[in-house]
XYZ file of C-alpha atoms in Angstrom:
622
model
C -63.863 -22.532 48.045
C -64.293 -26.080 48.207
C -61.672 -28.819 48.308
C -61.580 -31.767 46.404
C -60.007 -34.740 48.080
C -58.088 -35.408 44.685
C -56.791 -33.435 41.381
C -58.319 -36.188 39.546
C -62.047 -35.502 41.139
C -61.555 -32.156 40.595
C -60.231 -31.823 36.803
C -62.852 -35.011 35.566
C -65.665 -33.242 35.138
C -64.419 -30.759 33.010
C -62.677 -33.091 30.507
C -65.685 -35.546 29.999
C -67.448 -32.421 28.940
C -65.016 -31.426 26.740
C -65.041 -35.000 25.175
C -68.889 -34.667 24.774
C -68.777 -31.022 22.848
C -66.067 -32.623 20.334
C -68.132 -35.704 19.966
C -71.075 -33.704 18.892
C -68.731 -31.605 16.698
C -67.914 -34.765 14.662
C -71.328 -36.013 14.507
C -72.201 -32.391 12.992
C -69.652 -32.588 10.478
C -70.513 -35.880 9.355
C -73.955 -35.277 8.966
C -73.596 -31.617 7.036
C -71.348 -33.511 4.389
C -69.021 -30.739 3.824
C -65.459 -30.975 3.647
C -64.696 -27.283 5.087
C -63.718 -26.796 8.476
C -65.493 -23.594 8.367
C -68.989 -25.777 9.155
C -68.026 -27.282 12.616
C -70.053 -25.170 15.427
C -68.064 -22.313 17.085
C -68.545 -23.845 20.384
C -66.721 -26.967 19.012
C -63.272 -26.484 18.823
C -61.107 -28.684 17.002
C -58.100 -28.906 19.817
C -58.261 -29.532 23.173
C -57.828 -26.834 25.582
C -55.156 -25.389 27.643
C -56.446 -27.515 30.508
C -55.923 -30.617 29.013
C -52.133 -30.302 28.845
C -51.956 -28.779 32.131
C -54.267 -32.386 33.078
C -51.468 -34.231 31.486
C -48.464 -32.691 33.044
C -50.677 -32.817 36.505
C -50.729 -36.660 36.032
C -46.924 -36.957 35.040
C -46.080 -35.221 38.050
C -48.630 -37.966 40.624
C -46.875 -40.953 38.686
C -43.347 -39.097 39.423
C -44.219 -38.472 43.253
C -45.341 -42.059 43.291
C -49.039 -40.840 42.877
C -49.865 -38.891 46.189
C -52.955 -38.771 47.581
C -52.356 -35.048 48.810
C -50.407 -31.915 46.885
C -49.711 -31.429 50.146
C -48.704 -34.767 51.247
C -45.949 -35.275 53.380
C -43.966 -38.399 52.277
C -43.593 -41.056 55.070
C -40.009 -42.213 55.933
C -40.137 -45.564 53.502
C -41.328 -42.919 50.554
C -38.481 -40.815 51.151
C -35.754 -43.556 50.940
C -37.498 -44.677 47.417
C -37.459 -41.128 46.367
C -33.691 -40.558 47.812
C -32.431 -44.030 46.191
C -34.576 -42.764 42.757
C -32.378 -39.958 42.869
C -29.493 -41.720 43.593
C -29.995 -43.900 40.527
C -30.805 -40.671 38.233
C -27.173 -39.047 39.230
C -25.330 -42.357 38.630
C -27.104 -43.004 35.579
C -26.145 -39.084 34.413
C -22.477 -39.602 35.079
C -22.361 -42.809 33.123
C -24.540 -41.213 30.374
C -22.131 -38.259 30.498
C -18.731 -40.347 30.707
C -20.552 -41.948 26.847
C -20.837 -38.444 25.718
C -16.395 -37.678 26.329
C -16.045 -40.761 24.967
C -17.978 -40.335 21.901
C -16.793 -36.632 21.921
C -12.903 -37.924 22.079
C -13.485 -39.767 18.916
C -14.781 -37.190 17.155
C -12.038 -34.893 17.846
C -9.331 -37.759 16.831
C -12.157 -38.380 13.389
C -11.614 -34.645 12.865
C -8.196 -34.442 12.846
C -7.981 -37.350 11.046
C -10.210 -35.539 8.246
C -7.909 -32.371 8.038
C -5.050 -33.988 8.109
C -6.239 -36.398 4.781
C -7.833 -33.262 3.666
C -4.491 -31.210 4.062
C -2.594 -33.839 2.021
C -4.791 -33.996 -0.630
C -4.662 -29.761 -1.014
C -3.639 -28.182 -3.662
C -0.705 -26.374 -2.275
C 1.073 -29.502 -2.029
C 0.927 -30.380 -5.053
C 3.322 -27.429 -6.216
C 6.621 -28.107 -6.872
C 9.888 -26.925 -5.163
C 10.472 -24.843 -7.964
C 6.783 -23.040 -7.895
C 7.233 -22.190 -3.958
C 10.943 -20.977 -4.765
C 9.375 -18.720 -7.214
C 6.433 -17.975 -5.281
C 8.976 -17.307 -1.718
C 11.418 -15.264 -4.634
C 8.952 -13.037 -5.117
C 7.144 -12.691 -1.849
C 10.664 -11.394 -0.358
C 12.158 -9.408 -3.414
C 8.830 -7.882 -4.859
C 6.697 -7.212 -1.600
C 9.924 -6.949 0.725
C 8.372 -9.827 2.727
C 10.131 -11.778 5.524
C 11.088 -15.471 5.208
C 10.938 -16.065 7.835
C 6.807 -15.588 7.743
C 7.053 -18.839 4.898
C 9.209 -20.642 7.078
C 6.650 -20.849 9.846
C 3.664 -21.826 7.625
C 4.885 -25.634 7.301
C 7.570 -27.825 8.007
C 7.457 -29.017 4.209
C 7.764 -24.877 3.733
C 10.547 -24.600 6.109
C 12.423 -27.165 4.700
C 11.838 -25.451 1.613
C 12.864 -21.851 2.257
C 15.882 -22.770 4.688
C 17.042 -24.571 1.447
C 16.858 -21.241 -0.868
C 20.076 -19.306 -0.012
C 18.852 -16.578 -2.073
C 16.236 -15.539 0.344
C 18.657 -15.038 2.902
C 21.146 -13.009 0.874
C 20.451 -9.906 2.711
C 22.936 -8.909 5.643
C 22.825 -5.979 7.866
C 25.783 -5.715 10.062
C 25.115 -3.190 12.464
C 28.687 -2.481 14.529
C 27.496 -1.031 17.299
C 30.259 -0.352 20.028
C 28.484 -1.139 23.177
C 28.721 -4.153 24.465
C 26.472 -6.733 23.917
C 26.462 -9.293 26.674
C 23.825 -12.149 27.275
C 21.745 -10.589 29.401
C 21.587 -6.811 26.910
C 20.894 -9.076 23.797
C 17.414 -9.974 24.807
C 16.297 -6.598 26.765
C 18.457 -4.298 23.908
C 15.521 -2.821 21.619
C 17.410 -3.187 19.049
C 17.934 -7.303 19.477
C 14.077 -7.936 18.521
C 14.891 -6.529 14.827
C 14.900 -9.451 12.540
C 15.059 -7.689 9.975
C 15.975 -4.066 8.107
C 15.207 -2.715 5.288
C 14.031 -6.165 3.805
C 17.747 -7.594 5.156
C 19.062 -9.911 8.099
C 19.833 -7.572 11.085
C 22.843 -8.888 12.678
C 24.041 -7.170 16.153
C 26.259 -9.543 17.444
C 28.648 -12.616 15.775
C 25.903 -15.115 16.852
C 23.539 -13.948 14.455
C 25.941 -12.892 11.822
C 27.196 -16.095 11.866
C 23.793 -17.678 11.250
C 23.009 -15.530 8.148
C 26.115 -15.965 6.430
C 25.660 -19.903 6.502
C 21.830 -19.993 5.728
C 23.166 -17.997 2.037
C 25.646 -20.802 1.533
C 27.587 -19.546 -1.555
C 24.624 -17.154 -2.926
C 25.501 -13.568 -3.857
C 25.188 -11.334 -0.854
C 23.485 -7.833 -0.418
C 25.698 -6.734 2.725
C 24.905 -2.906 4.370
C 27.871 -2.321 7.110
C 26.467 0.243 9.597
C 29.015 1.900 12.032
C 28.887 4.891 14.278
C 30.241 8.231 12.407
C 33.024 8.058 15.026
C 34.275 4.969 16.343
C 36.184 5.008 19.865
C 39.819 4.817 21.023
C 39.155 1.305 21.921
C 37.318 -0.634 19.352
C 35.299 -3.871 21.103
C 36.585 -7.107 20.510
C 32.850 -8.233 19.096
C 33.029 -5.511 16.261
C 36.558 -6.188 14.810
C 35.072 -10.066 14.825
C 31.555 -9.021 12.787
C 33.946 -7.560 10.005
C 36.403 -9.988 9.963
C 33.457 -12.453 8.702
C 31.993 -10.525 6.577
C 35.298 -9.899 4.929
C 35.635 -13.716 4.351
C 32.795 -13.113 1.971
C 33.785 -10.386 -0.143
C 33.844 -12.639 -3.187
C 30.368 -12.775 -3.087
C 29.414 -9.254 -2.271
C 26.237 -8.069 -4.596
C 25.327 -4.851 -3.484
C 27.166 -2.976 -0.943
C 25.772 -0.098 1.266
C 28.198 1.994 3.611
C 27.064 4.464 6.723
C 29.891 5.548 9.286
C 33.048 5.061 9.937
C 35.390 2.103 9.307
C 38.391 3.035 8.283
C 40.227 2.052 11.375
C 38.832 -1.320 11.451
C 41.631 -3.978 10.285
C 41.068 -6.528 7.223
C 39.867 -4.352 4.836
C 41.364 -4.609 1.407
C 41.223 -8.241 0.717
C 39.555 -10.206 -2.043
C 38.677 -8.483 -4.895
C 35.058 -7.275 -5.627
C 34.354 -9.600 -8.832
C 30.639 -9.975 -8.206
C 29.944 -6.266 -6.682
C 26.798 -4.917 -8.663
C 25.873 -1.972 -6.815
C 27.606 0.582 -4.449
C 26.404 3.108 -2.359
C 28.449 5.431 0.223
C 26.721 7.366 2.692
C 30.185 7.899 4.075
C 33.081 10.085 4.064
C 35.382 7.350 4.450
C 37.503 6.386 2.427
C 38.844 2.722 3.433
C 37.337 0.757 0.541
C 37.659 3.299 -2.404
C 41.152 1.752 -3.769
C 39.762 -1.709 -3.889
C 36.212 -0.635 -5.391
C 37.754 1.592 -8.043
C 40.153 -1.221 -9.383
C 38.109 -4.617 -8.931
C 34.311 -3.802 -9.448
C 34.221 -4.143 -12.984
C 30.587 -5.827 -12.766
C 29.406 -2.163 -10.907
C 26.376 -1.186 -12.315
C 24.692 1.479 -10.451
C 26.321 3.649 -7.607
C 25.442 6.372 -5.148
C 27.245 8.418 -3.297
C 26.372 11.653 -0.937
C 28.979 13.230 0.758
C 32.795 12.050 -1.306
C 34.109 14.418 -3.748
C 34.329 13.030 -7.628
C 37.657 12.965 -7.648
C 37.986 10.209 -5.419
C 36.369 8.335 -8.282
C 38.420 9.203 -11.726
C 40.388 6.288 -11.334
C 37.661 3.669 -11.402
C 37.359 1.370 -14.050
C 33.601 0.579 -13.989
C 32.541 3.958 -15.657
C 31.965 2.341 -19.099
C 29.017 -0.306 -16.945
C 27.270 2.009 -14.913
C 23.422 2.004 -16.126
C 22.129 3.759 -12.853
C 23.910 7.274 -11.066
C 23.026 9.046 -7.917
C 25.003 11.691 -7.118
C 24.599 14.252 -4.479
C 27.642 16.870 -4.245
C 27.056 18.227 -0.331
C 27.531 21.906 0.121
C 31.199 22.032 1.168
C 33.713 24.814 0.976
C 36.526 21.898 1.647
C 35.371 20.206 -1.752
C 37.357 21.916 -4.849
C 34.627 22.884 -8.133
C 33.185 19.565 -9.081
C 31.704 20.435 -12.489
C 34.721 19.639 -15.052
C 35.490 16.161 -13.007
C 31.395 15.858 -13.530
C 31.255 16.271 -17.148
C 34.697 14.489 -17.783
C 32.898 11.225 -15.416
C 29.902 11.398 -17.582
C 31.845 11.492 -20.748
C 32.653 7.769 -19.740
C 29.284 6.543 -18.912
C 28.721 5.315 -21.934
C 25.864 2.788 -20.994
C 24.262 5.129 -18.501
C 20.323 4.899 -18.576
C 19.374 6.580 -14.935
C 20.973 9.905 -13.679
C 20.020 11.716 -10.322
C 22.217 14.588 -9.811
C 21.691 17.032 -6.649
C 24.525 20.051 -6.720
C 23.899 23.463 -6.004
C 26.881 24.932 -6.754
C 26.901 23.404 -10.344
C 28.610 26.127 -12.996
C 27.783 27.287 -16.502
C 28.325 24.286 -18.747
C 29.216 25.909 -22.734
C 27.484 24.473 -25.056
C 30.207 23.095 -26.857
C 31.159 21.163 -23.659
C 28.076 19.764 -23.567
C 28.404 16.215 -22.830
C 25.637 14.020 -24.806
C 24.279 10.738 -23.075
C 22.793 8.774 -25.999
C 21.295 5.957 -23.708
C 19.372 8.190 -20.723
C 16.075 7.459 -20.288
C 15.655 9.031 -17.023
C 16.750 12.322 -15.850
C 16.581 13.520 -11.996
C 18.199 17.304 -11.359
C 17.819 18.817 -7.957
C 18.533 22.341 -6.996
C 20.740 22.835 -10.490
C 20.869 26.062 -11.874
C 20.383 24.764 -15.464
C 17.388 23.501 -17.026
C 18.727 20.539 -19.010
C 23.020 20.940 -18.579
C 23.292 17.430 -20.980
C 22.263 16.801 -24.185
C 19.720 13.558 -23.796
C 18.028 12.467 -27.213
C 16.422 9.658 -26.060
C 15.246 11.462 -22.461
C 11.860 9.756 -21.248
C 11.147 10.686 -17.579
C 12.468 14.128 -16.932
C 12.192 15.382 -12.900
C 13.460 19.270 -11.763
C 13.261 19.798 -8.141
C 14.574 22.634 -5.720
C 16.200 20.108 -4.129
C 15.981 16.610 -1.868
C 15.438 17.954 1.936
C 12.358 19.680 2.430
C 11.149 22.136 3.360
C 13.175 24.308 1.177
C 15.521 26.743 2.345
C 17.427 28.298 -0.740
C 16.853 27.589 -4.138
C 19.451 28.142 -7.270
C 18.112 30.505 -9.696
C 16.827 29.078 -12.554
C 17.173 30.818 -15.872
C 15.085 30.769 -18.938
C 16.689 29.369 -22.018
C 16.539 31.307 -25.156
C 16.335 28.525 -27.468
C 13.637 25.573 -27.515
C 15.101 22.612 -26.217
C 13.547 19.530 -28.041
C 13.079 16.236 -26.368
C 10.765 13.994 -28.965
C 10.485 11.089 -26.736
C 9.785 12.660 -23.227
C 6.498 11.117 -22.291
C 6.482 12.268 -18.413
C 7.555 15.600 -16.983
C 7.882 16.595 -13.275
C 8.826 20.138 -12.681
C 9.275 22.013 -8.694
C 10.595 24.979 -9.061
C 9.241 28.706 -9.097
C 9.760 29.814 -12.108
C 7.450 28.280 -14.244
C 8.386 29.904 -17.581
C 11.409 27.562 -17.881
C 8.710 25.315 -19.231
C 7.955 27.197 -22.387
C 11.421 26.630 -23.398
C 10.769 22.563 -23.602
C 8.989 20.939 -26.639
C 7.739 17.708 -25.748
C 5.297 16.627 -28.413
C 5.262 13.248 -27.058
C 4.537 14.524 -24.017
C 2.016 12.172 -21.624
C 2.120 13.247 -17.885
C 3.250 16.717 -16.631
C 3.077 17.907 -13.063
C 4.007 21.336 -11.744
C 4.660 22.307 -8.034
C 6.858 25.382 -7.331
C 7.288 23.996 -3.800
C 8.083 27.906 -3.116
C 4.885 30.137 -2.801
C 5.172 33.219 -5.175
C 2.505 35.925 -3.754
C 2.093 37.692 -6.353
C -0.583 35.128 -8.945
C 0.380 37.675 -12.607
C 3.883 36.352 -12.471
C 2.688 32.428 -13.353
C -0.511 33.702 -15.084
C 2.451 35.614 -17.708
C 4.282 31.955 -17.605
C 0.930 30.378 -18.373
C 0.493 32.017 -21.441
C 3.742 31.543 -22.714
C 3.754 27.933 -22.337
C 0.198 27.628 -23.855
C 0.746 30.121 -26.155
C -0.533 30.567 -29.585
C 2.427 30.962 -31.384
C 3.520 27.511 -29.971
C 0.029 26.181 -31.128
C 0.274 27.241 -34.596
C 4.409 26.043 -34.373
C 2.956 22.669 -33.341
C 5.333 23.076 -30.170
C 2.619 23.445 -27.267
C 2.968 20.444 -24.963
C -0.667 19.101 -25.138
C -0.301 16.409 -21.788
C -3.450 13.690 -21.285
C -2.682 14.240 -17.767
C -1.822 17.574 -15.608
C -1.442 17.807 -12.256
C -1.251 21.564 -10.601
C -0.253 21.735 -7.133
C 0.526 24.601 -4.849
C 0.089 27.606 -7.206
C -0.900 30.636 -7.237
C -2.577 31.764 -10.262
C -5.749 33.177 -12.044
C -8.736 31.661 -12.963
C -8.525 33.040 -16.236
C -5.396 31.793 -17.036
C -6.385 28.049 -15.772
C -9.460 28.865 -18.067
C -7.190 29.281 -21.249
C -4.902 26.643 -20.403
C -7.773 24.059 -20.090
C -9.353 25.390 -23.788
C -6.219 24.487 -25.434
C -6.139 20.806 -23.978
C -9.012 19.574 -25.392
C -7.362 15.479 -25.171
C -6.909 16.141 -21.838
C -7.831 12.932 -19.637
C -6.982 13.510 -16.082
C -7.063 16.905 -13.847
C -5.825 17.189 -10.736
C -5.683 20.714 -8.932
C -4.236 20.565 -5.246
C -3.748 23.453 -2.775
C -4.129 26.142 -5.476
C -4.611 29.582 -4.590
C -7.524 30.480 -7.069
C -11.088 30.832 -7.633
C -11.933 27.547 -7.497
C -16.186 28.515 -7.918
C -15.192 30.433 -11.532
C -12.667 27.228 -12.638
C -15.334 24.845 -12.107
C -17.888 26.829 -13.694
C -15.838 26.549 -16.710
C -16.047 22.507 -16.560
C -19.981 22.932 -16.567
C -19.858 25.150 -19.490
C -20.818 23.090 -22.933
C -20.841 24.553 -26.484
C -22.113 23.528 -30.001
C -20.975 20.540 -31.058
C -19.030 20.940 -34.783
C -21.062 19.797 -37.393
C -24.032 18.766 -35.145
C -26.730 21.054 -37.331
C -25.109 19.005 -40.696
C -27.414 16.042 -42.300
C -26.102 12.802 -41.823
C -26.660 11.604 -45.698
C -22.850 12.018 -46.508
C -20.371 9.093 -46.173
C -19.870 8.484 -42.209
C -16.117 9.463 -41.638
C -13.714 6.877 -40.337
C -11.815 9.535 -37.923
C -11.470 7.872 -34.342
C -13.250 10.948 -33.049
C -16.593 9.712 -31.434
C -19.637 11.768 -32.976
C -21.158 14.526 -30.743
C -24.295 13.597 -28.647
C -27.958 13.792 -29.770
C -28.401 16.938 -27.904
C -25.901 18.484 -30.095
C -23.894 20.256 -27.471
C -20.165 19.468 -26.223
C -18.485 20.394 -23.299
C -16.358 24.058 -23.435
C -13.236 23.028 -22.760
C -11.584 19.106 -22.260
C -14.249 17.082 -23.654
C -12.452 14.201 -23.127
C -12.044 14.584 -19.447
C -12.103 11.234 -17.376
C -11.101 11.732 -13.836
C -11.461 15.501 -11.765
C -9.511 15.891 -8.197
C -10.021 19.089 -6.358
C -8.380 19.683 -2.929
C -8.873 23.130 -1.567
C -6.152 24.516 -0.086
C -7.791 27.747 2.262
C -8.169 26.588 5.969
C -10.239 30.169 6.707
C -13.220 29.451 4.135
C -16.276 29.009 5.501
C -18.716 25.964 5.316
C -20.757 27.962 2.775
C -17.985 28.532 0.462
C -16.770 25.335 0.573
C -20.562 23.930 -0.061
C -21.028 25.606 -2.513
C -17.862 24.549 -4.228
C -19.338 20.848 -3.611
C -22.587 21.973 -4.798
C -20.503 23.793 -7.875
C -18.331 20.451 -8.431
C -21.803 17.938 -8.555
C -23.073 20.227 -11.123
C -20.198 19.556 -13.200
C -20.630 15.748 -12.743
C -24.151 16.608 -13.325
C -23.430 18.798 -16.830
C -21.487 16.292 -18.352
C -23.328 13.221 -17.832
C -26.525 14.907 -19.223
C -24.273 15.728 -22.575
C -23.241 12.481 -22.892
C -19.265 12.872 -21.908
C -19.749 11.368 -17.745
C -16.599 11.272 -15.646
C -15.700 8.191 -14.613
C -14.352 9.938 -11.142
C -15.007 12.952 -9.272
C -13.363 13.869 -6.321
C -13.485 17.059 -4.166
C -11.499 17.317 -0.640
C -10.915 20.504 1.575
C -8.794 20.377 4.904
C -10.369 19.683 8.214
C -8.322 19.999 10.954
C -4.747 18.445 10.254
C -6.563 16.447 8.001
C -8.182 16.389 4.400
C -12.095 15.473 3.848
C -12.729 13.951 0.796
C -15.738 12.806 -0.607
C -16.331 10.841 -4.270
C -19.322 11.707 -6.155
């Protein structure tokens, strides 16, 4: 191939042409009059070609190289000192360019932080008032058992502000440990990094303890003291210290919580308890019951789990307790309990909350019935009577087998012969095995009611006979049946029949929930699907509409068989050996139901169907 002695005699040629062919083009287009560029000849393109550019950048790059004569040239020694001090020049004027860019990038940091900070000030967060982030801090660390300290590290205006609320500080947890705490244990100890517990100041040592009891300044204090069960010979000099100060503040003690030992610890038995609101003793000590019994006349609510009653008849805040929570251990030591019980509760005249756990509770006659006029909520766990006080005005009633799980005996339970009548219960919670206790209760206020056995009876007739006699027809026709918006069946063995006649009878029924039952679950849900003839769907409309709240039946003229009114469905499965057949076609059987019901016009507004997997349960929503 020839050479050409120059790019420029090689690449000339070829443009002029290309300047001819458009020049032609133009003359074309004139001369046809038409305003399309759909006339101009093919062969005349509108843009120059690819060669053009790569002309242009060719000629760039001569006038860069200080226009060579060769590509190849070799640049003579006065060509490369230009090029070198070109270079030279470039770099310098880089760095000086670049040195402008920090400096123009500095001031637009400093600009920016100029902008949030006028843009912080004028926010609308500071424009609330002390006593709007008091309330907001209040109930950040009261309602959501938040830590102030989390506020006090947001802003120094919030610092200021939450260091000068004593209130927030008001819990104390004095942990007297009996190890020695030196300087070098208090940072490494795992226990050190707890700031708090159990929404309160955890204080380990006098340092800290010191620190919480000056940021409450004179508020009311919520103090737990937490000891060993056993303290030592030798007590350490740090622990006598931590409850010597928080003795000097027993005038100000709120709520107190006791677990361990103390009763060998000196300065107890001081101020009086004027301000003490709440007491609970997870103790068997008995250091503080003297004072407590003859100064808490404020005392409110108390709870106590392992002292006898009778260390309590002398107290004088009986007559103010709203709240009780008493658990009577299992202890041969402790003498019967139930006359001091009854004889306690005699004077508990404002009492609203009871929990009572005692398993060894006797035979109360009925005309030592004790009658609390003011109970709204009623707690029994493992007590061999269904209802042992009379409670008129009884809203929340809960019977369990007992606290601990799992269960490991269980008081018998007998079945009263007479109705027991509670017109204002609206929620009912009932774990225990024998279910027929229930059909003693009439409830016709009745709103929620949940049954669990918590203890697996084999054999599903016995609950199918309890069943029907708390769904009975007798009760029906008495008006006695408890008719719930809400049931919840959990861990039960039982027909599908019987589920089938209890569900025809609760036709207001809102929300079902059926967890871990032993049952045909593929029979039960065909029931849901089932639908019916609506009453008085084949009547003519040219009567008087009625004004009765009940909506009228669809235009298909069909109803659903049993709870029409049915809002929300939860099914969890409780077999871990059924196959994934069975349990699709149980999710197959549950999305007809969804299916059924929307078609008649009475849609759920949630459907949910789980089954275990594993140590887990799969749900899924439909």
């Amino acid at each position: 191939m020839r050479r050409h002695g120059s790019i420029r005699s090689f690449w000339h040629p070829l443009v002029t042409s290309h300047h001819k062919r458009q020049k032609a083009g133009r003359e074309v287009y004139k001369a046809s009059g038409s305003r399309h560029k759909a006339a101009l000849p093919v062969s005349c393109p509108t843009s120059p070609p690819l060669f053009v550019y790569f002309f242009s950048l060719v000629a760039m790059s001569q006038l860069l190289l200080l226009s060579p004569k060769d590509p190849f040239h070799q640049p003579t020694p006065e060509e490369r000192h230009k090029i070198l001090s070109q270079i030279a020049r470039n770099a310098l004027s880089i760095r000086t360019i670049d040195d402008e860019i920090q400096k123009l990038m500095r001031q637009r940091r400093e600009l920016e932080n100029q902008t949030a900070l006028c843009t912080s000030v004028l926010a609308p967060v500071r424009r609330l008032s002390f006593d709007v982030l008091a309330s907001i801090f209040h109930q950040y660390v009261y309602s959501y058992e938040g830590d102030p300290w989390i506020v006090a590290h947001v802003a120094r205006s919030w610092r200021i502000s939450a260091l000068a609320l004593p209130t927030l500080w008001s819990g104390i947890h004095v942990q007297l440990d009996p190890a020695v705490l030196t300087a070098a244990t208090a940072t490494t100890a795992p226990t050190q990094t707890h700031r708090r517990v159990e929404g309160r100041e955890y204080c380990s040592n006098d340092h800290r303890l010191d620190l919480a009891l000056r940021r409450s300044s004179t508020a009311p204090i919520d103090v737990k003291i937490a000891s060993p069960a056993i303290l030592p010979q030798v007590v350490r000099a740090h622990v006598t210290k931590m409850l010597h100060m928080v003795l000097q503040h027993m005038h100000r003690w709120r709520s107190l919580e006791v677990e361990g030992s103390i009763s060998r610890l000196p300065g107890l038995n001081m101020d009086p308890l004027s301000k003490l609101e709440s007491l609970t003793l997870h103790t068997g000590d008995t250091s503080l019951l003297s004072l407590v019994n003859q100064t808490a006349h404020r005392l409110t609510s108390f709870t106590n789990t392992k002292l006898g009653l009778e260390n309590f008849e002398s107290a004088v805040w009986w007559s103010t307790l709203r709240s009780l929570d008493l658990t009577i251990p299992f202890d041969m030591s402790i003498p019967p309990q139930t006359a001091t019980l009854l004889s306690l509760l005699a004077r508990a005249e404002s009492l609203e909350e009871l929990s009572l756990d005692y398993h060894q509770m006797q035979p109360v006659p009925m005309s030592e019935t004790v009658t609390l006029n003011k109970l709204k909520r009623l707690e029994l766990y493992d007590i061999p009577h269904v209802l042992p006080f009379h409670c008129p005005n009884l809203v929340h009633f809960h019977v369990s087998v007992g606290k601990s799980r799992p269960v490991i005996t269980t008081a018998p339970l007998r079945t009263p012969t007479t109705p027991i009548h509670l017109p204002h219960l609206t929620h009912l919670i009932f774990e225990h095995p024998n279910i027929a206790v229930l059909s003693s209760l009439v409830a016709p206020s009745l709103v929620e009611l949940v049954i669990s056995p918590q203890v697996r009876i084999i054999a599903p007739q016995y609950n199918d006979k309890a069943f029907s006699a708390i769904w009975s027809e007798e009760k029906k026709k008495k008006g006695e049946m408890m008719v719930p918006s809400v049931l919840r069946l959990e861990d039960i063995h039982v027909s599908a029949n019987a589920i089938r006649d209890v569900l025809r009878d609760l036709e207001g029924l809102k929300v079902l929930e059926m967890k871990w039952l032993r049952t045909d679950h593929l029979d039960v849900l065909s029931t849901l699907s089932e639908s019916t003839t609506a009453p008085g769907a084949a009547t003519t409309s040219a009567t008087k509409p009625s004004s009765s709240p009940t909506p009228p039946p669809p235009s298909s003229g069909r109803i659903p068989f049993v709870c029409p009114s049915l809002e929300t469905l939860l099914l969890h499965d409780a077999s871990t050996l059924r196959s994934g057949g069975d349990t699709k076609g149980m999710q197959m059987q549950m999305e007809n139901v969804v299916r059924t019901r929307r078609g008649l016009g009475y849609p759920l507004k949630s459907a949910r169907f789980g089954w275990p997997q594993g140590s887990e349960v799969e749900e899924i929503i439909l």
